PDB file of C-alpha atoms in Angstrom:
ATOM      1  CA  MET A  10      -0.001 -20.896   8.878  1.00 64.00           C
ATOM      2  CA  ALA A  11       2.292 -17.939   9.604  1.00 75.00           C
ATOM      3  CA  HIS A  12       3.028 -16.873  13.158  1.00 89.00           C
ATOM      4  CA  TRP A  13       0.732 -14.353  14.823  1.00 94.00           C
ATOM      5  CA  ASN A  14       2.504 -11.008  14.476  1.00 95.00           C
ATOM      6  CA  PRO A  15       1.714  -8.260  17.039  1.00 96.00           C
ATOM      7  CA  SER A  16       2.866  -5.400  14.808  1.00 96.00           C
ATOM      8  CA  GLY A  17      -0.022  -3.124  13.894  1.00 95.00           C
ATOM      9  CA  LYS A  18      -2.504  -5.157  15.945  1.00 97.00           C
ATOM     10  CA  LEU A  19      -4.864  -4.092  18.746  1.00 98.00           C
ATOM     11  CA  ALA A  20      -4.841  -5.968  22.062  1.00 98.00           C
ATOM     12  CA  VAL A  21      -6.655  -5.855  25.399  1.00 98.00           C
ATOM     13  CA  VAL A  22      -4.647  -6.894  28.466  1.00 98.00           C
ATOM     14  CA  THR A  23      -6.299  -7.097  31.893  1.00 98.00           C
ATOM     15  CA  GLY A  24      -4.342  -6.918  35.127  1.00 96.00           C
ATOM     16  CA  ALA A  25      -1.840  -4.709  33.326  1.00 96.00           C
ATOM     17  CA  SER A  26      -0.517  -2.698  36.264  1.00 92.00           C
ATOM     18  CA  SER A  27       1.928  -5.301  37.581  1.00 92.00           C
ATOM     19  CA  GLY A  28       3.447  -8.726  37.087  1.00 93.00           C
ATOM     20  CA  ILE A  29       2.710 -10.694  33.940  1.00 95.00           C
ATOM     21  CA  GLY A  30       0.198  -8.172  32.604  1.00 96.00           C
ATOM     22  CA  ARG A  31       2.631  -5.286  32.894  1.00 96.00           C
ATOM     23  CA  CYS A  32       5.399  -7.258  31.187  1.00 96.00           C
ATOM     24  CA  LEU A  33       3.031  -8.374  28.425  1.00 97.00           C
ATOM     25  CA  SER A  34       1.951  -4.785  27.800  1.00 97.00           C
ATOM     26  CA  LYS A  35       5.559  -3.642  27.491  1.00 96.00           C
ATOM     27  CA  ARG A  36       6.506  -6.498  25.172  1.00 97.00           C
ATOM     28  CA  LEU A  37       3.465  -5.998  22.959  1.00 97.00           C
ATOM     29  CA  THR A  38       3.933  -2.235  22.586  1.00 96.00           C
ATOM     30  CA  ALA A  39       7.644  -2.762  21.905  1.00 95.00           C
ATOM     31  CA  ALA A  40       6.568  -4.984  19.007  1.00 95.00           C
ATOM     32  CA  GLY A  41       4.289  -2.282  17.590  1.00 95.00           C
ATOM     33  CA  CYS A  42       0.993  -3.472  19.055  1.00 96.00           C
ATOM     34  CA  ARG A  43      -1.522  -0.995  20.468  1.00 96.00           C
ATOM     35  CA  VAL A  44      -2.532  -2.195  23.933  1.00 97.00           C
ATOM     36  CA  ILE A  45      -5.674  -1.340  25.862  1.00 97.00           C
ATOM     37  CA  ALA A  46      -4.236  -1.847  29.343  1.00 97.00           C
ATOM     38  CA  VAL A  47      -6.836  -2.449  32.060  1.00 98.00           C
ATOM     39  CA  ALA A  48      -6.090  -2.287  35.784  1.00 96.00           C
ATOM     40  CA  ARG A  49      -7.477  -1.065  39.107  1.00 93.00           C
ATOM     41  CA  ARG A  50      -4.406   0.931  40.145  1.00 92.00           C
ATOM     42  CA  ALA A  51      -4.313   4.250  38.340  1.00 92.00           C
ATOM     43  CA  ASP A  52      -0.834   5.168  39.601  1.00 92.00           C
ATOM     44  CA  ARG A  53       0.634   1.931  38.249  1.00 93.00           C
ATOM     45  CA  LEU A  54      -1.065   2.455  34.904  1.00 93.00           C
ATOM     46  CA  GLN A  55       0.348   5.969  34.794  1.00 93.00           C
ATOM     47  CA  SER A  56       3.888   4.759  35.490  1.00 92.00           C
ATOM     48  CA  LEU A  57       3.517   2.046  32.837  1.00 93.00           C
ATOM     49  CA  SER A  58       2.325   4.631  30.342  1.00 90.00           C
ATOM     50  CA  GLU A  59       5.270   6.874  31.165  1.00 90.00           C
ATOM     51  CA  GLU A  60       7.745   4.003  30.757  1.00 89.00           C
ATOM     52  CA  ILE A  61       6.371   3.065  27.361  1.00 88.00           C
ATOM     53  CA  HIS A  62       6.050   6.619  26.092  1.00 76.00           C
ATOM     54  CA  CYS A  63       9.589   7.411  27.255  1.00 60.00           C
ATOM     55  CA  ASP A  64      10.717   4.693  24.859  1.00 54.00           C
ATOM     56  CA  GLY A  65       9.079   6.613  22.028  1.00 51.00           C
ATOM     57  CA  ASP A  66       6.005   4.411  21.693  1.00 50.00           C
ATOM     58  CA  ASN A  67       3.466   7.251  21.705  1.00 59.00           C
ATOM     59  CA  ASP A  68      -0.200   6.260  21.522  1.00 81.00           C
ATOM     60  CA  LEU A  69       0.561   2.536  21.729  1.00 93.00           C
ATOM     61  CA  LEU A  70      -0.626   2.185  25.325  1.00 95.00           C
ATOM     62  CA  LEU A  71      -4.286   3.021  25.928  1.00 95.00           C
ATOM     63  CA  PRO A  72      -4.895   2.786  29.700  1.00 95.00           C
ATOM     64  CA  ILE A  73      -8.272   2.077  31.281  1.00 97.00           C
ATOM     65  CA  HIS A  74      -8.535   2.509  35.044  1.00 96.00           C
ATOM     66  CA  GLY A  75     -11.230   0.159  36.264  1.00 96.00           C
ATOM     67  CA  ASP A  76     -12.189  -3.083  37.974  1.00 96.00           C
ATOM     68  CA  VAL A  77     -12.483  -5.993  35.553  1.00 97.00           C
ATOM     69  CA  THR A  78     -15.527  -7.276  37.485  1.00 97.00           C
ATOM     70  CA  ASP A  79     -17.408  -4.022  36.821  1.00 97.00           C
ATOM     71  CA  SER A  80     -19.615  -3.935  33.711  1.00 97.00           C
ATOM     72  CA  ALA A  81     -18.812  -0.227  33.386  1.00 98.00           C
ATOM     73  CA  THR A  82     -15.179  -1.175  32.803  1.00 98.00           C
ATOM     74  CA  HIS A  83     -16.294  -3.594  30.084  1.00 98.00           C
ATOM     75  CA  ASP A  84     -18.269  -0.722  28.550  1.00 98.00           C
ATOM     76  CA  GLN A  85     -15.111   1.407  28.462  1.00 98.00           C
ATOM     77  CA  ILE A  86     -13.098  -1.387  26.846  1.00 98.00           C
ATOM     78  CA  GLU A  87     -15.739  -2.028  24.186  1.00 98.00           C
ATOM     79  CA  SER A  88     -16.078   1.681  23.466  1.00 98.00           C
ATOM     80  CA  LEU A  89     -12.318   2.051  22.994  1.00 97.00           C
ATOM     81  CA  VAL A  90     -12.180  -0.980  20.686  1.00 98.00           C
ATOM     82  CA  ARG A  91     -14.973   0.555  18.608  1.00 97.00           C
ATOM     83  CA  SER A  92     -13.174   3.893  18.439  1.00 96.00           C
ATOM     84  CA  ARG A  93     -10.054   2.130  17.156  1.00 95.00           C
ATOM     85  CA  GLY A  94     -11.785   0.548  14.192  1.00 94.00           C
ATOM     86  CA  GLY A  95     -14.035  -2.056  15.795  1.00 95.00           C
ATOM     87  CA  SER A  96     -11.659  -4.955  15.240  1.00 97.00           C
ATOM     88  CA  LEU A  97      -9.729  -6.665  18.070  1.00 98.00           C
ATOM     89  CA  ASP A  98      -6.757  -8.963  17.445  1.00 98.00           C
ATOM     90  CA  LEU A  99      -5.793 -10.164  20.928  1.00 98.00           C
ATOM     91  CA  LEU A 100      -7.562 -10.492  24.271  1.00 98.00           C
ATOM     92  CA  VAL A 101      -5.398 -11.464  27.231  1.00 98.00           C
ATOM     93  CA  ASN A 102      -7.444 -12.444  30.278  1.00 98.00           C
ATOM     94  CA  ASN A 103      -4.720 -12.067  32.873  1.00 97.00           C
ATOM     95  CA  ALA A 104      -6.206 -10.321  35.929  1.00 95.00           C
ATOM     96  CA  GLY A 105      -6.426 -12.627  38.928  1.00 94.00           C
ATOM     97  CA  ILE A 106      -6.381 -12.934  42.702  1.00 93.00           C
ATOM     98  CA  GLY A 107      -5.631 -15.756  45.125  1.00 92.00           C
ATOM     99  CA  ALA A 108      -6.052 -16.974  48.672  1.00 92.00           C
ATOM    100  CA  ILE A 109      -4.362 -19.407  51.014  1.00 93.00           C
ATOM    101  CA  GLY A 110      -6.105 -21.312  53.765  1.00 93.00           C
ATOM    102  CA  SER A 111      -8.450 -24.149  54.609  1.00 93.00           C
ATOM    103  CA  PHE A 112     -11.713 -24.243  52.646  1.00 93.00           C
ATOM    104  CA  GLU A 113     -13.638 -25.336  55.744  1.00 93.00           C
ATOM    105  CA  GLU A 114     -12.516 -22.290  57.691  1.00 92.00           C
ATOM    106  CA  ALA A 115     -12.944 -19.781  54.854  1.00 92.00           C
ATOM    107  CA  THR A 116     -15.849 -17.444  54.213  1.00 94.00           C
ATOM    108  CA  GLU A 117     -18.337 -17.761  51.372  1.00 94.00           C
ATOM    109  CA  SER A 118     -17.305 -14.278  50.250  1.00 95.00           C
ATOM    110  CA  ARG A 119     -13.739 -15.472  49.614  1.00 95.00           C
ATOM    111  CA  LEU A 120     -14.952 -18.091  47.154  1.00 96.00           C
ATOM    112  CA  ARG A 121     -17.318 -15.659  45.421  1.00 97.00           C
ATOM    113  CA  LYS A 122     -14.700 -12.928  45.097  1.00 97.00           C
ATOM    114  CA  ILE A 123     -12.065 -15.235  43.620  1.00 97.00           C
ATOM    115  CA  MET A 124     -14.511 -16.821  41.176  1.00 97.00           C
ATOM    116  CA  GLU A 125     -15.780 -13.375  40.186  1.00 98.00           C
ATOM    117  CA  VAL A 126     -12.307 -12.014  39.364  1.00 97.00           C
ATOM    118  CA  ASN A 127     -10.665 -15.163  38.021  1.00 97.00           C
ATOM    119  CA  PHE A 128     -13.522 -16.663  36.034  1.00 98.00           C
ATOM    120  CA  PHE A 129     -16.835 -14.801  35.719  1.00 98.00           C
ATOM    121  CA  ALA A 130     -15.256 -11.464  34.760  1.00 98.00           C
ATOM    122  CA  PRO A 131     -12.967 -12.829  32.010  1.00 98.00           C
ATOM    123  CA  ALA A 132     -15.739 -15.076  30.680  1.00 98.00           C
ATOM    124  CA  GLN A 133     -18.149 -12.154  30.424  1.00 98.00           C
ATOM    125  CA  LEU A 134     -15.509  -9.837  28.942  1.00 98.00           C
ATOM    126  CA  THR A 135     -14.748 -12.491  26.337  1.00 98.00           C
ATOM    127  CA  ARG A 136     -18.430 -12.695  25.432  1.00 98.00           C
ATOM    128  CA  ARG A 137     -18.610  -8.908  25.048  1.00 98.00           C
ATOM    129  CA  LEU A 138     -15.538  -8.758  22.836  1.00 98.00           C
ATOM    130  CA  LEU A 139     -16.122 -11.833  20.657  1.00 98.00           C
ATOM    131  CA  PRO A 140     -17.848  -9.887  17.850  1.00 98.00           C
ATOM    132  CA  TYR A 141     -14.782  -7.615  17.594  1.00 98.00           C
ATOM    133  CA  LEU A 142     -12.383 -10.567  17.709  1.00 98.00           C
ATOM    134  CA  LYS A 143     -14.363 -12.280  14.949  1.00 98.00           C
ATOM    135  CA  SER A 144     -14.106  -9.136  12.833  1.00 97.00           C
ATOM    136  CA  SER A 145     -10.327  -9.619  12.785  1.00 97.00           C
ATOM    137  CA  ASP A 146      -8.916 -12.125  10.321  1.00 95.00           C
ATOM    138  CA  ASP A 147      -6.162 -13.063  12.777  1.00 94.00           C
ATOM    139  CA  ALA A 148      -7.371 -12.996  16.409  1.00 97.00           C
ATOM    140  CA  VAL A 149      -6.319 -14.803  19.583  1.00 98.00           C
ATOM    141  CA  ILE A 150      -7.946 -15.160  22.992  1.00 98.00           C
ATOM    142  CA  CYS A 151      -5.186 -15.870  25.512  1.00 98.00           C
ATOM    143  CA  ASN A 152      -6.330 -17.044  28.929  1.00 98.00           C
ATOM    144  CA  LEU A 153      -3.825 -17.069  31.788  1.00 97.00           C
ATOM    145  CA  GLY A 154      -4.577 -20.207  33.734  1.00 96.00           C
ATOM    146  CA  SER A 155      -2.337 -22.110  36.129  1.00 95.00           C
ATOM    147  CA  VAL A 156      -0.845 -25.536  36.655  1.00 94.00           C
ATOM    148  CA  LEU A 157      -3.341 -25.595  39.534  1.00 94.00           C
ATOM    149  CA  GLY A 158      -6.040 -25.663  36.875  1.00 95.00           C
ATOM    150  CA  HIS A 159      -4.725 -29.125  35.991  1.00 95.00           C
ATOM    151  CA  ARG A 160      -3.879 -30.487  39.437  1.00 94.00           C
ATOM    152  CA  ALA A 161      -5.397 -29.062  42.624  1.00 93.00           C
ATOM    153  CA  VAL A 162      -3.513 -28.715  45.909  1.00 93.00           C
ATOM    154  CA  PRO A 163      -4.672 -28.175  49.500  1.00 94.00           C
ATOM    155  CA  ASP A 164      -5.269 -24.709  50.992  1.00 93.00           C
ATOM    156  CA  LYS A 165      -5.914 -23.120  47.587  1.00 94.00           C
ATOM    157  CA  SER A 166      -9.307 -24.655  46.880  1.00 96.00           C
ATOM    158  CA  GLU A 167     -10.992 -21.485  45.595  1.00 96.00           C
ATOM    159  CA  TYR A 168      -8.058 -20.516  43.384  1.00 95.00           C
ATOM    160  CA  CYS A 169      -7.795 -24.060  41.983  1.00 96.00           C
ATOM    161  CA  ALA A 170     -11.540 -24.112  41.277  1.00 97.00           C
ATOM    162  CA  SER A 171     -11.330 -20.826  39.383  1.00 97.00           C
ATOM    163  CA  LYS A 172      -8.430 -22.031  37.264  1.00 97.00           C
ATOM    164  CA  PHE A 173     -10.080 -25.394  36.542  1.00 98.00           C
ATOM    165  CA  ALA A 174     -13.074 -23.357  35.369  1.00 98.00           C
ATOM    166  CA  MET A 175     -10.832 -21.260  33.115  1.00 98.00           C
ATOM    167  CA  HIS A 176      -9.265 -24.440  31.729  1.00 98.00           C
ATOM    168  CA  GLY A 177     -12.648 -25.943  30.866  1.00 98.00           C
ATOM    169  CA  PHE A 178     -13.929 -22.649  29.468  1.00 98.00           C
ATOM    170  CA  SER A 179     -10.881 -22.350  27.213  1.00 98.00           C
ATOM    171  CA  ASP A 180     -11.299 -25.891  25.866  1.00 98.00           C
ATOM    172  CA  ALA A 181     -15.002 -25.402  25.188  1.00 98.00           C
ATOM    173  CA  LEU A 182     -14.507 -21.995  23.563  1.00 98.00           C
ATOM    174  CA  ARG A 183     -11.724 -23.361  21.357  1.00 98.00           C
ATOM    175  CA  ALA A 184     -14.088 -26.053  20.081  1.00 98.00           C
ATOM    176  CA  GLU A 185     -16.898 -23.545  19.515  1.00 98.00           C
ATOM    177  CA  LEU A 186     -14.626 -21.204  17.565  1.00 98.00           C
ATOM    178  CA  ALA A 187     -13.045 -23.899  15.411  1.00 96.00           C
ATOM    179  CA  GLY A 188     -13.347 -22.840  11.796  1.00 93.00           C
ATOM    180  CA  THR A 189     -13.412 -19.128  12.631  1.00 96.00           C
ATOM    181  CA  SER A 190     -10.501 -16.680  12.578  1.00 95.00           C
ATOM    182  CA  VAL A 191     -10.249 -16.749  16.392  1.00 97.00           C
ATOM    183  CA  ARG A 192      -7.769 -19.036  18.166  1.00 97.00           C
ATOM    184  CA  VAL A 193      -7.778 -19.809  21.899  1.00 98.00           C
ATOM    185  CA  THR A 194      -4.517 -20.228  23.828  1.00 98.00           C
ATOM    186  CA  LEU A 195      -4.405 -21.383  27.454  1.00 98.00           C
ATOM    187  CA  VAL A 196      -1.163 -20.575  29.292  1.00 98.00           C
ATOM    188  CA  SER A 197      -0.593 -22.389  32.587  1.00 96.00           C
ATOM    189  CA  PRO A 198       2.312 -20.977  34.646  1.00 94.00           C
ATOM    190  CA  SER A 199       3.382 -22.321  38.008  1.00 87.00           C
ATOM    191  CA  THR A 200       4.461 -19.872  40.733  1.00 80.00           C
ATOM    192  CA  THR A 201       5.403 -16.505  39.259  1.00 77.00           C
ATOM    193  CA  GLU A 202       7.710 -13.994  40.909  1.00 70.00           C
ATOM    194  CA  SER A 203       5.251 -11.103  41.131  1.00 60.00           C
ATOM    195  CA  GLU A 204       3.032  -9.239  43.595  1.00 52.00           C
ATOM    196  CA  PHE A 205       0.284 -11.847  43.243  1.00 54.00           C
ATOM    197  CA  PHE A 206       0.590 -13.331  46.726  1.00 57.00           C
ATOM    198  CA  ASP A 207       1.381 -10.014  48.418  1.00 56.00           C
ATOM    199  CA  VAL A 208      -2.351  -9.306  48.630  1.00 57.00           C
ATOM    200  CA  LEU A 209      -4.409 -12.395  49.377  1.00 71.00           C
ATOM    201  CA  VAL A 210      -8.177 -12.544  49.866  1.00 65.00           C
ATOM    202  CA  ASP A 211      -9.253 -13.289  53.459  1.00 61.00           C
ATOM    203  CA  SER A 212      -5.976 -15.064  54.204  1.00 55.00           C
ATOM    204  CA  ASP A 213      -3.612 -15.161  57.163  1.00 57.00           C
ATOM    205  CA  ALA A 214      -0.966 -12.456  56.834  1.00 52.00           C
ATOM    206  CA  ASN A 215       1.705 -15.089  57.501  1.00 55.00           C
ATOM    207  CA  ALA A 216       0.372 -17.555  54.936  1.00 55.00           C
ATOM    208  CA  THR A 217       3.015 -19.107  52.715  1.00 55.00           C
ATOM    209  CA  SER A 218       2.814 -21.015  49.465  1.00 57.00           C
ATOM    210  CA  LYS A 219       4.981 -24.011  48.607  1.00 58.00           C
ATOM    211  CA  SER A 220       6.090 -24.373  45.002  1.00 57.00           C
ATOM    212  CA  ILE A 221       8.604 -26.231  42.873  1.00 57.00           C
ATOM    213  CA  GLY A 222      10.593 -23.476  41.203  1.00 60.00           C
ATOM    214  CA  SER A 223       9.286 -20.168  39.927  1.00 81.00           C
ATOM    215  CA  TRP A 224       9.667 -17.907  36.917  1.00 90.00           C
ATOM    216  CA  PRO A 225      10.046 -14.119  36.776  1.00 92.00           C
ATOM    217  CA  ALA A 226       6.971 -12.362  35.393  1.00 93.00           C
ATOM    218  CA  ASP A 227       8.778 -11.251  32.252  1.00 95.00           C
ATOM    219  CA  ARG A 228       9.814 -14.818  31.439  1.00 96.00           C
ATOM    220  CA  VAL A 229       6.176 -15.880  31.716  1.00 96.00           C
ATOM    221  CA  ALA A 230       5.201 -12.942  29.490  1.00 97.00           C
ATOM    222  CA  ALA A 231       7.777 -13.932  26.880  1.00 97.00           C
ATOM    223  CA  ALA A 232       6.590 -17.558  26.910  1.00 97.00           C
ATOM    224  CA  THR A 233       2.974 -16.385  26.652  1.00 98.00           C
ATOM    225  CA  LEU A 234       3.667 -14.292  23.569  1.00 98.00           C
ATOM    226  CA  ALA A 235       5.634 -17.161  22.051  1.00 97.00           C
ATOM    227  CA  ALA A 236       2.631 -19.466  22.565  1.00 98.00           C
ATOM    228  CA  VAL A 237       0.295 -16.886  21.013  1.00 97.00           C
ATOM    229  CA  GLY A 238       2.710 -16.363  18.125  1.00 97.00           C
ATOM    230  CA  LYS A 239       2.847 -20.088  17.410  1.00 96.00           C
ATOM    231  CA  ARG A 240      -0.937 -20.395  17.792  1.00 94.00           C
ATOM    232  CA  ARG A 241      -0.533 -23.033  20.491  1.00 96.00           C
ATOM    233  CA  SER A 242      -3.705 -24.376  22.070  1.00 97.00           C
ATOM    234  CA  GLU A 243      -2.116 -24.869  25.474  1.00 96.00           C
ATOM    235  CA  VAL A 244       1.260 -24.544  27.160  1.00 96.00           C
ATOM    236  CA  ILE A 245       2.372 -25.556  30.646  1.00 95.00           C
ATOM    237  CA  LEU A 246       5.315 -23.500  31.854  1.00 92.00           C
ATOM    238  CA  SER A 247       8.299 -24.438  34.040  1.00 86.00           C
ATOM    239  CA  LEU A 248       9.803 -27.822  34.753  1.00 88.00           C
ATOM    240  CA  GLY A 249       8.138 -27.943  38.167  1.00 85.00           C
ATOM    241  CA  GLY A 250       4.768 -27.208  36.616  1.00 86.00           C
ATOM    242  CA  LYS A 251       5.176 -29.912  33.991  1.00 90.00           C
ATOM    243  CA  MET A 252       6.250 -32.416  36.656  1.00 90.00           C
ATOM    244  CA  LEU A 253       3.151 -31.675  38.748  1.00 90.00           C
ATOM    245  CA  VAL A 254       0.738 -31.966  35.828  1.00 89.00           C
ATOM    246  CA  TYR A 255       2.227 -34.976  34.068  1.00 90.00           C
ATOM    247  CA  ALA A 256       2.852 -36.940  37.271  1.00 91.00           C
ATOM    248  CA  ASP A 257      -0.818 -36.462  38.117  1.00 89.00           C
ATOM    249  CA  ARG A 258      -1.858 -37.687  34.666  1.00 92.00           C
ATOM    250  CA  ILE A 259       0.315 -40.799  35.010  1.00 94.00           C
ATOM    251  CA  CYS A 260      -0.551 -41.718  38.599  1.00 92.00           C
ATOM    252  CA  PRO A 261      -3.273 -39.683  40.325  1.00 89.00           C
ATOM    253  CA  PRO A 262      -3.310 -41.860  43.491  1.00 92.00           C
ATOM    254  CA  LEU A 263       0.394 -41.192  44.047  1.00 89.00           C
ATOM    255  CA  MET A 264      -0.117 -37.438  43.694  1.00 88.00           C
ATOM    256  CA  ASN A 265      -3.091 -37.599  46.043  1.00 90.00           C
ATOM    257  CA  TRP A 266      -0.825 -39.203  48.630  1.00 92.00           C
ATOM    258  CA  LEU A 267       2.083 -36.802  48.055  1.00 90.00           C
ATOM    259  CA  LEU A 268      -0.085 -33.692  48.222  1.00 89.00           C
ATOM    260  CA  ARG A 269      -2.257 -34.746  51.149  1.00 89.00           C
ATOM    261  CA  LYS A 270      -2.452 -32.280  54.025  1.00 83.00           C
ATOM    262  CA  GLU A 271      -1.114 -33.480  57.341  1.00 76.00           C
ATOM    263  CA  HIS A 272      -3.236 -32.698  60.388  1.00 61.00           C
TER     264      HIS A 272
END
């Protein structure tokens, strides 16, 4: 089967105002794809639109200012897809938030907020847009997961849970859609150099996150589009990420010991 080609396609990208989502939007529009860019920060969406339009790509970026957890935002997305022909070729569920800190000492609201943004919202948006994806003869659902959706670590319990949920959802959806025109790609980055951990939910302002290596957001975006183009089912990015995941698959007890939290 030929590679998925973004030229002339219609895509929805959530979390498009910064980081991976912003880079994906720029790469997709540069390749001739119309992008419905969804984000909470109107000023960032405006600057993204100006950057893309300055490059001569008029009408390729279609911004929607809204919260991905709000059904009204889903209404806007669906309405725009309908107005553009009613067929959707790519859905990128990228919007996400995180937190750092002990689960025991955290609030219930922290867990609910992270699960709402990282899992419930993209799952529901996917359900809403599936009829439009199925109307395309060449569609992809691309879910941005994490290596922490393969191997959990301490002090990120809620984030890990949300990404494990996204991992399982992606696998189940892929099986359900087998035989249709819709493919499902799960991309699992490790730490990304972005604004992600600048704003953490109910976390200590001095909280830090250990990681083995990191990639710039645009490198993750490029690898994501490559995975979509090749119709990959799943990709794990970065050497550090692969080491974490595959070491856990080979010897879980060793990883449990290495990752244990000292008290």
